[in-house]
Tab-separated table of C-alpha atoms in Angstrom:
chain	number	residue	atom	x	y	z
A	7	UNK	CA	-36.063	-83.851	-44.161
A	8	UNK	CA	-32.944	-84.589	-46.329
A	9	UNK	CA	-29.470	-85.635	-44.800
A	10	UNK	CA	-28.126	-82.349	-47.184
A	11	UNK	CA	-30.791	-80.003	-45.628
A	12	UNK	CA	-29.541	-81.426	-41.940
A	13	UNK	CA	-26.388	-79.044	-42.133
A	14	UNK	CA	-28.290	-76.426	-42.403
A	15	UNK	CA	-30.159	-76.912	-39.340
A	16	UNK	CA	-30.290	-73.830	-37.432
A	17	UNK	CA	-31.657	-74.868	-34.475
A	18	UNK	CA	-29.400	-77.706	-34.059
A	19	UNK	CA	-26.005	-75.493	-34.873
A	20	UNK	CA	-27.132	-73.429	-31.914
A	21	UNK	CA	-27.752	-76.422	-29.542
A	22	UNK	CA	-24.072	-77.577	-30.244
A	23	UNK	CA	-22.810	-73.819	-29.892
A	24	UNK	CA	-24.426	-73.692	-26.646
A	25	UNK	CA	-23.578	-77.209	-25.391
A	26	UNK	CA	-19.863	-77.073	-26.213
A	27	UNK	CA	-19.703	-73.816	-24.192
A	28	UNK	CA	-21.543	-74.974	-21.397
A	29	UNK	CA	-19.825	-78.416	-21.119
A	30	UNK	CA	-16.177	-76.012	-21.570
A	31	UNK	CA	-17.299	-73.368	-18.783
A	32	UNK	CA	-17.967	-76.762	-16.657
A	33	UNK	CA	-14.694	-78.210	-16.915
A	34	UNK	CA	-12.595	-74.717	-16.370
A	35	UNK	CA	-14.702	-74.432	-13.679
A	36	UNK	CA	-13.110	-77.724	-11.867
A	37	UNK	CA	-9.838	-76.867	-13.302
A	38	UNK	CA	-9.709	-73.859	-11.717
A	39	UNK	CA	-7.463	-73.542	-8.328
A	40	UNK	CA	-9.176	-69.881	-7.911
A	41	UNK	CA	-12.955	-70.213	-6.504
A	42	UNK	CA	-13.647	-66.658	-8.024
A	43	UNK	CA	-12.750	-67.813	-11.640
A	44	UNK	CA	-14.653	-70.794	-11.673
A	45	UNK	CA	-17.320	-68.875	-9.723
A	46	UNK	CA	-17.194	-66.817	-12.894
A	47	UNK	CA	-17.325	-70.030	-15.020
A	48	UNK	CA	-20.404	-71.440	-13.335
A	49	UNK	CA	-22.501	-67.974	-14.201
A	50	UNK	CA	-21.483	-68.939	-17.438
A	51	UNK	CA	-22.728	-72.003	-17.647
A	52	UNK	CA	-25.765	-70.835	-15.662
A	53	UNK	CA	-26.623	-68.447	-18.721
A	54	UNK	CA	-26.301	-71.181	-21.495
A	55	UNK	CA	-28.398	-72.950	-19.843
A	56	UNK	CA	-30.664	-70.355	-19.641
A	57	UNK	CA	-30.285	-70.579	-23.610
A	58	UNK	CA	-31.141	-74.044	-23.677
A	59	UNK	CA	-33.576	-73.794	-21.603
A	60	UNK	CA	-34.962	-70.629	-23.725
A	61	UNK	CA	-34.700	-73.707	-26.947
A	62	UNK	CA	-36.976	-76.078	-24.868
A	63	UNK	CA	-39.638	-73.054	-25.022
A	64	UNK	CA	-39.319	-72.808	-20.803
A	65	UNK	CA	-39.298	-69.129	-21.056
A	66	UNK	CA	-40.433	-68.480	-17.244
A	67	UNK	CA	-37.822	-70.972	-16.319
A	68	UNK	CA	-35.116	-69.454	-18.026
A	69	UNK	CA	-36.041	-66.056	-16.740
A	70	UNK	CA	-35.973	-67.927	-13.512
A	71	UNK	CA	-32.240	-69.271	-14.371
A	72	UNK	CA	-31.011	-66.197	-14.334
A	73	UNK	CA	-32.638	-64.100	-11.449
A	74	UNK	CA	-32.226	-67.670	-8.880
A	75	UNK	CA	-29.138	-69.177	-10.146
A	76	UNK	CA	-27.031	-66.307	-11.928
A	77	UNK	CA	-28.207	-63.706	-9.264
A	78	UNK	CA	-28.699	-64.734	-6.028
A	79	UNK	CA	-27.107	-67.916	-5.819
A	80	UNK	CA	-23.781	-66.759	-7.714
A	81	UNK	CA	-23.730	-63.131	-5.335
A	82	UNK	CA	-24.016	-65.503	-2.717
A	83	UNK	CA	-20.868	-67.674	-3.394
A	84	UNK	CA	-18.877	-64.607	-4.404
A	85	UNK	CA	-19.654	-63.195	-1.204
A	86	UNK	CA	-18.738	-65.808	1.048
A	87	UNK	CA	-15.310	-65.945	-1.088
A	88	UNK	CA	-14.683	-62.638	-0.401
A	89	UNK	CA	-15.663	-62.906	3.452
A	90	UNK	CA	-13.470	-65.981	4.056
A	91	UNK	CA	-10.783	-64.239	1.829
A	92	UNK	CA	-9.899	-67.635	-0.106
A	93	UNK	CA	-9.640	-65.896	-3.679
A	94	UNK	CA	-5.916	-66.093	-4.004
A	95	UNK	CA	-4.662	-69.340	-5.944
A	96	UNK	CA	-2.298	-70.512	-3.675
A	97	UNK	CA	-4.707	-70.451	-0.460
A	98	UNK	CA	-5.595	-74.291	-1.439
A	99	UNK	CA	-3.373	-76.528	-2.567
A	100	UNK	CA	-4.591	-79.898	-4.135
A	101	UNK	CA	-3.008	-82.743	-2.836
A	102	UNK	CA	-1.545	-85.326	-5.247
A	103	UNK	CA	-2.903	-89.001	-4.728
A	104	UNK	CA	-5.116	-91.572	-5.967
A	105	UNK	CA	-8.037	-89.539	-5.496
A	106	UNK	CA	-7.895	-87.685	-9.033
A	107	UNK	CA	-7.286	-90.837	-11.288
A	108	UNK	CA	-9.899	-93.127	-9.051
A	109	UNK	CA	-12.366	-90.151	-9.793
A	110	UNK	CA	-12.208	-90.072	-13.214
A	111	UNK	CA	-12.065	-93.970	-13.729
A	112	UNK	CA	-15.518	-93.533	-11.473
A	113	UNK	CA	-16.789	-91.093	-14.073
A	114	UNK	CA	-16.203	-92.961	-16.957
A	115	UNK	CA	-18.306	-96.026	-15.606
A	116	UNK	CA	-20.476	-93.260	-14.728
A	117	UNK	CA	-20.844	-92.422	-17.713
A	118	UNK	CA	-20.830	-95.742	-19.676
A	119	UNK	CA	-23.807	-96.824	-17.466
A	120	UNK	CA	-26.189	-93.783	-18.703
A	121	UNK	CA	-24.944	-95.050	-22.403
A	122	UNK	CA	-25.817	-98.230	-21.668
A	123	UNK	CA	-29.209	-97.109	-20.322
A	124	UNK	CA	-29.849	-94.654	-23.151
A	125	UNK	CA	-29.244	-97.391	-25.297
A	126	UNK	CA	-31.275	-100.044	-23.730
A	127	UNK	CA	-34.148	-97.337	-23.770
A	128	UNK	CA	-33.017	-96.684	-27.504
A	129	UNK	CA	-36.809	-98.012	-29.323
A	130	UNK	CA	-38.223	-95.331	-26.753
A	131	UNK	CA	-35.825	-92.607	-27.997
A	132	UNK	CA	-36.195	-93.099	-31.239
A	133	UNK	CA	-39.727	-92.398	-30.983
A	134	UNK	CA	-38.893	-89.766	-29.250
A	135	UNK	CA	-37.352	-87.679	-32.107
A	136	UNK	CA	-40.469	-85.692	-32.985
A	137	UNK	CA	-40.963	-83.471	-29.313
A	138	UNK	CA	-45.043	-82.645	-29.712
A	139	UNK	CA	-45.640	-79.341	-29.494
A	140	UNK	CA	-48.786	-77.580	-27.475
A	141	UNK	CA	-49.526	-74.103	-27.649
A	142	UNK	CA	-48.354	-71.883	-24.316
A	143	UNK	CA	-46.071	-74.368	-23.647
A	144	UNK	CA	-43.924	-72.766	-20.773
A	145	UNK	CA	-45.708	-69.389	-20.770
A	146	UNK	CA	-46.306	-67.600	-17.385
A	147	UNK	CA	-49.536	-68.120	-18.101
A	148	UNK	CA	-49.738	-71.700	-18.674
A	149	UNK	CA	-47.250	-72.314	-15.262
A	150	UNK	CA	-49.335	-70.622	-13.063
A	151	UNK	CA	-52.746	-72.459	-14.600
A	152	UNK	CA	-51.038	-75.276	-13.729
A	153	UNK	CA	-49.513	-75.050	-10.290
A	154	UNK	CA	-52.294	-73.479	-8.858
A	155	UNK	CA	-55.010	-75.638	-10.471
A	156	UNK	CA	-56.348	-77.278	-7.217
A	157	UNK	CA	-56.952	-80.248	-9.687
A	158	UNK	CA	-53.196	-80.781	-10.060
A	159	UNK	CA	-50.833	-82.191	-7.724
A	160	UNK	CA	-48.737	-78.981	-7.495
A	161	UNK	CA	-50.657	-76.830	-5.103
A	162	UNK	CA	-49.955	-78.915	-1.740
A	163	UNK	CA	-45.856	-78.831	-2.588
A	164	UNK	CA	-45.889	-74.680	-3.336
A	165	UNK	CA	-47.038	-74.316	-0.189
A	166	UNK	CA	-44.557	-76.576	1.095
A	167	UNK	CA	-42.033	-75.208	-0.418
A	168	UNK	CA	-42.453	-71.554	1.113
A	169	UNK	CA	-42.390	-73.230	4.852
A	170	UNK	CA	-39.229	-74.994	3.031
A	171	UNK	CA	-37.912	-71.322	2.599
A	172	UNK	CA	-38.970	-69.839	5.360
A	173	UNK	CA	-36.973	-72.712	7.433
A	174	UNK	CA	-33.806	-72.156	5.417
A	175	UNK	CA	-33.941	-68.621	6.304
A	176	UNK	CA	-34.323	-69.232	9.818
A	177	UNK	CA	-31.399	-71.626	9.858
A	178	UNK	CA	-29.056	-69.297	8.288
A	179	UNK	CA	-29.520	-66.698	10.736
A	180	UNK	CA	-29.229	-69.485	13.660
A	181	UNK	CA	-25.908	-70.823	11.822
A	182	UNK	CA	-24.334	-67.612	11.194
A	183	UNK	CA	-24.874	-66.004	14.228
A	184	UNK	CA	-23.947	-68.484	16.711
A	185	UNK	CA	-20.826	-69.958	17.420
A	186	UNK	CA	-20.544	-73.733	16.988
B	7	UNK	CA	-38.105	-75.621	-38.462
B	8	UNK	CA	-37.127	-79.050	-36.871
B	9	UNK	CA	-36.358	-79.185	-33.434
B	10	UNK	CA	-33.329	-80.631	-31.565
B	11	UNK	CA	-33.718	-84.202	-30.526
B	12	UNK	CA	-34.941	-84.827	-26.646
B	13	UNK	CA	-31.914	-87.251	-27.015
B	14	UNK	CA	-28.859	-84.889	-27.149
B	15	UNK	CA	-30.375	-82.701	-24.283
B	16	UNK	CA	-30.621	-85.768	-22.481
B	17	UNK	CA	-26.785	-86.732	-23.514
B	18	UNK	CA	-25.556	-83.176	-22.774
B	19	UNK	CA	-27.363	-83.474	-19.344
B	20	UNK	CA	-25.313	-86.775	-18.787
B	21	UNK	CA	-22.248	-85.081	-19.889
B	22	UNK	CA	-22.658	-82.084	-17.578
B	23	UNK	CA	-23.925	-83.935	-14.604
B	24	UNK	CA	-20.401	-86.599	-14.660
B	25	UNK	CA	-18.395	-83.591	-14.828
B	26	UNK	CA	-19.767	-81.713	-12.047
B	27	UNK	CA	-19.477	-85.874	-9.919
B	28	UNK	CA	-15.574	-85.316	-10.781
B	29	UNK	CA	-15.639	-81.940	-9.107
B	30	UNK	CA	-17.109	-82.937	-6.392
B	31	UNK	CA	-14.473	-86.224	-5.804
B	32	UNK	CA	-11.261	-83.991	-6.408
B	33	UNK	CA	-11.944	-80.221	-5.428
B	34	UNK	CA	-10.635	-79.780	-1.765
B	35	UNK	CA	-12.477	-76.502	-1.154
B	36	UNK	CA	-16.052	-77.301	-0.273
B	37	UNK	CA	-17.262	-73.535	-1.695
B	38	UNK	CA	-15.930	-74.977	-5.274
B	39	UNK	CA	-17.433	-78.538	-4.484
B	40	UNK	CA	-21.078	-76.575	-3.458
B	41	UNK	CA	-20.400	-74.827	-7.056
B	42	UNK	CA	-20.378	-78.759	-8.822
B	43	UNK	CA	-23.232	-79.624	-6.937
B	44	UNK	CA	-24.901	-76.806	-8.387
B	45	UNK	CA	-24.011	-77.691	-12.028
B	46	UNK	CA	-25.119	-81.314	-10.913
B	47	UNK	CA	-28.550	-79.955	-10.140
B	48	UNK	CA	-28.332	-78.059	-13.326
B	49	UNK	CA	-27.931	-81.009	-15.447
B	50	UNK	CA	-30.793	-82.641	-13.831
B	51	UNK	CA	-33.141	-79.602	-14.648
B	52	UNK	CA	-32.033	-80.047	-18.213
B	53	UNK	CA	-33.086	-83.298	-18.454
B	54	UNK	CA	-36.216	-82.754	-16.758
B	55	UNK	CA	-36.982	-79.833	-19.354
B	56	UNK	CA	-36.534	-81.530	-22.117
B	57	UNK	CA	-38.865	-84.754	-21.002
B	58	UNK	CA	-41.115	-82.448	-19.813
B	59	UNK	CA	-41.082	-80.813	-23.530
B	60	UNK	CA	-41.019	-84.118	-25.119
B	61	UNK	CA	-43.917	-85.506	-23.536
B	62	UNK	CA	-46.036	-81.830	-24.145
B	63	UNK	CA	-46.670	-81.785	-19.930
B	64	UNK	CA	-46.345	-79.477	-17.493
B	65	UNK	CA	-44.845	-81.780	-14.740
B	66	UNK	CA	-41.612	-81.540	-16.171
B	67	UNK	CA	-41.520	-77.390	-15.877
B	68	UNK	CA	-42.814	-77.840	-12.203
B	69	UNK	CA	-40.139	-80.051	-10.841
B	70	UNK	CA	-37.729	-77.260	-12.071
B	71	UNK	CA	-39.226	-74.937	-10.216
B	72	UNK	CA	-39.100	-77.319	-7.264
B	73	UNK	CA	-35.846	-77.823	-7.253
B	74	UNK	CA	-34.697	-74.544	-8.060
B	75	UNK	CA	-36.427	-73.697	-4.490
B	76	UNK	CA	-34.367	-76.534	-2.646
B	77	UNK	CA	-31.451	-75.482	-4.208
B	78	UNK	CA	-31.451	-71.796	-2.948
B	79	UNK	CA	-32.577	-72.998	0.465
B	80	UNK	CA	-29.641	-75.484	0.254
B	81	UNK	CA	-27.073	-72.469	-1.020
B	82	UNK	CA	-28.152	-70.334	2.236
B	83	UNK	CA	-27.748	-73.031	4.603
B	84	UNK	CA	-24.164	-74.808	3.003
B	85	UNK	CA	-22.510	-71.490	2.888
B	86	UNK	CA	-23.529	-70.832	6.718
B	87	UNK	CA	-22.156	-74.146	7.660
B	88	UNK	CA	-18.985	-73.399	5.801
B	89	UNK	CA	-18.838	-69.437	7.260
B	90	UNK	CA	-19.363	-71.477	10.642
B	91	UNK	CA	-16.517	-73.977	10.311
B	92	UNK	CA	-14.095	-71.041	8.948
B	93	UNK	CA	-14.811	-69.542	12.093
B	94	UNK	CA	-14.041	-72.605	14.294
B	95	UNK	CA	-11.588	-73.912	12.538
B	96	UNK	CA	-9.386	-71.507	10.647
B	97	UNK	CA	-9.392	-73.584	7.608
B	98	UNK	CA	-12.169	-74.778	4.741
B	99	UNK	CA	-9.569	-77.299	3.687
B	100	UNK	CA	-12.278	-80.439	3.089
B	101	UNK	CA	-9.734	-83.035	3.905
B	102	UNK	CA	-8.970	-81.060	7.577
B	103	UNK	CA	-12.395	-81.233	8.236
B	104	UNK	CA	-12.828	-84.165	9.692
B	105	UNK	CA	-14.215	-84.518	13.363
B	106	UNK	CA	-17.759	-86.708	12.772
B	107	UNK	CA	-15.146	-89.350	11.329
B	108	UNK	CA	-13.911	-90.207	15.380
């Protein structure tokens, strides 16, 4: 594959469509001084990742995105916005301080660290250009094969995960109905 | 047609994760600061996508469903904590919150 051809890369025009509007929608979101805007924000970012996730051929788990994450999780956060009435912009105000400039110097060695490991694993990554490619690959099908193949370490933690479930549904109830 | 590099989804993952660390040091409202730790969770499912994809196995896939689990079960319980404090307390401010430091 030619460096001319490269441009024309389809697939890779829509990754950086979908990353620059994901990493945007991020930082709005902690820009924001109203929780229902960046509330907003984070659905977006929840849905291009959906996208991405759609790229990676995950298709169950980008279904999944969107019914856990952009559903439930965001009609849950709006909710409890609108039940502690927070929404309006002045109910919060930052404080000035150290705290914003020593968090930003944090992420930027943050960040140089993963560059530094990406780069140290660099003769992996290379490698790692061509992703193979299986057939089903992230089907419904191929998901449930696999998680309830006894076979498979997967089973036990399902399980797990619905007593998991169960427990945080129990705990909500106790939390919300009691008073601490 | 080629596909996109495992190595920018990882980047973008790193990207998206740090941002959603400086939420979580400078927000003051812990509903916006439960919203970063979201995104930080989403970052981390991107990543483990796109080894899972790499590496043609099913482990990474799993995970995501995994944590996607833990993370609504988290969700419920965080927001009844906060709901509980509001009630207490009057305020969400995170820096007012501050009783288990005496």
């Amino acid at each position: 594959m030619g460096r001319g051809l490269a441009i024309l890369n389809w697939s890779l025009i829509g990754f950086w469509i979908m990353a620059i509007i994901s990493v945007c929608s991020a930082v709005l979101m902690i820009a924001n001084r109203n929780p229902v805007r960046s509330a907003l924000f984070l659905v977006l970012g929840f849905m291009m990742q959906a996208l991405l996730y759609l790229s990676m051929s995950a298709q169950f788990i980008a279904a999944v995105q969107i019914i856990v994450y952009a559903g439930a999780i965001m009609v849950l956060f709006l909710f409890v916005i609108m039940l502690l009435n927070i929404g309006s912009p002045e109910a919060l105000r930052e404080r000035g301080g150290l705290q914003a400039p020593a968090a930003i110097v944090l992420a930027i060695v943050f960040l140089l660290l993963l560059a530094g490991v990406g780069a140290l694993g660099g003769s992996q990554i290379n490698h790692l250009m061509n992703p193979s490619v299986i057939p089903n690959y992230g089907t419904v099908d191929a998901i449930g094969k696999t998680i309830f193949d006894p076979s498979k370490p997967w089973l036990f933690p399902f399980e797990a995960t619905s007593i998991l479930l169960l427990i945080g549904v129990v705990g909500a109830i106790t939390l919300a109905k009691r008073r601490l | 047609m080629p596909a996109v590099p495992t190595s920018y989804y990882l980047g973008l993952s790193g990207v998206l994760f740090t941002i959603g660390m400086i939420g979580v040091l400078i927000k003051r409202n812990p509903i916006v600061i439960f919203m970063c730790i979201e995104l930080m969770l989403n970052a981390v499912n991107l990543s483990f996508i796109a080894s899972g994809r790499h590496f043609g196995h099913m482990a990474g896939q799993m995970m995501v469903i995994f944590v996607m689990a833990i993370a609504a079960a988290e969700v419920a319980i965080g927001l009844g904590i906060i709901v509980a404090i509001f009630r207490t307390k009057e305020t969400i401010n995170i820096d007012e919150i501050n009783l288990l430091k005496y």
